[in-house]
Amino acid sequence: MKVNCPTCEKAVEWGEMSPYRPFCSKKCQLIDLGEWANEEKAIPVKSPQDQAAANMDIEDIEAMLSEQEQDFFKPS
Ligand SMILES: [Zn+2]
């Protein structure tokens, strides 16, 4: 028995080999839940900061990134 993935319409075998049924994959399951979409949308969209980074020296970019990582891991 096969069903179509609600997200991408791909045929999915309805059985133990398809743990994410009726979705073809965890990705499609997350898309349906809206979680994956929210995460992925944030990546390709270039912020003004990213545009500025394109004009910066690689050393400046690395310094900026290391600062961001430190902020990220800082306990709030
Ligand atoms: Zn799918």
XYZ file of C-alpha atoms and ligand atoms in Angstrom:
77
model
C 0.000 0.000 0.000
C 1.287 3.421 -0.890
C 0.236 6.910 0.079
C 1.355 10.253 -1.289
C 3.477 12.446 0.945
C 1.242 15.409 1.908
C 4.187 17.772 1.464
C 5.912 16.734 -1.786
C 3.388 14.230 -3.256
C 6.044 11.518 -3.461
C 4.760 7.930 -3.151
C 5.446 6.577 0.327
C 5.252 2.893 1.193
C 2.891 2.512 4.151
C 4.903 0.300 6.469
C 7.740 -0.044 8.926
C 10.257 1.188 6.325
C 8.565 4.584 6.335
C 8.818 5.837 9.911
C 7.582 9.295 8.921
C 4.510 8.098 7.013
C 2.396 9.556 5.608
C 5.378 11.813 4.961
C 8.313 10.546 2.846
C 10.883 11.948 5.238
C 11.368 13.812 8.467
C 11.986 16.942 6.415
C 8.544 16.769 4.847
C 7.005 16.070 8.232
C 8.662 19.174 9.643
C 7.608 21.241 6.636
C 4.042 20.245 7.333
C 4.436 21.248 10.947
C 5.897 24.554 9.817
C 9.054 24.138 11.841
C 11.422 23.303 9.019
C 10.044 26.119 6.874
C 10.690 28.668 9.585
C 14.245 27.476 10.101
C 15.121 27.302 6.428
C 13.607 30.647 5.508
C 15.989 32.351 7.896
C 19.078 31.096 6.059
C 18.767 32.300 2.414
C 17.395 35.714 3.330
C 20.286 38.127 3.412
C 20.214 40.631 6.206
C 21.720 44.111 5.769
C 24.540 42.840 7.949
C 25.282 40.060 5.448
C 25.308 42.554 2.584
C 27.824 44.661 4.455
C 29.911 41.578 5.145
C 30.338 41.063 1.404
C 32.372 44.252 1.267
C 34.481 43.420 4.298
C 37.896 41.819 4.511
C 37.901 38.142 5.410
C 39.605 38.940 8.710
C 36.849 41.370 9.624
C 34.230 38.757 8.784
C 35.956 36.121 10.892
C 36.193 38.541 13.797
C 32.510 39.378 13.446
C 31.546 35.704 13.292
C 33.534 34.812 16.387
C 31.828 37.649 18.249
C 28.433 36.341 17.160
C 29.318 32.823 18.303
C 30.315 34.129 21.686
C 27.033 35.989 21.976
C 25.200 32.879 20.884
C 26.676 30.696 23.587
C 26.374 33.327 26.279
C 23.770 32.360 28.869
C 20.919 34.819 28.765
Zn 7.812 14.306 0.987
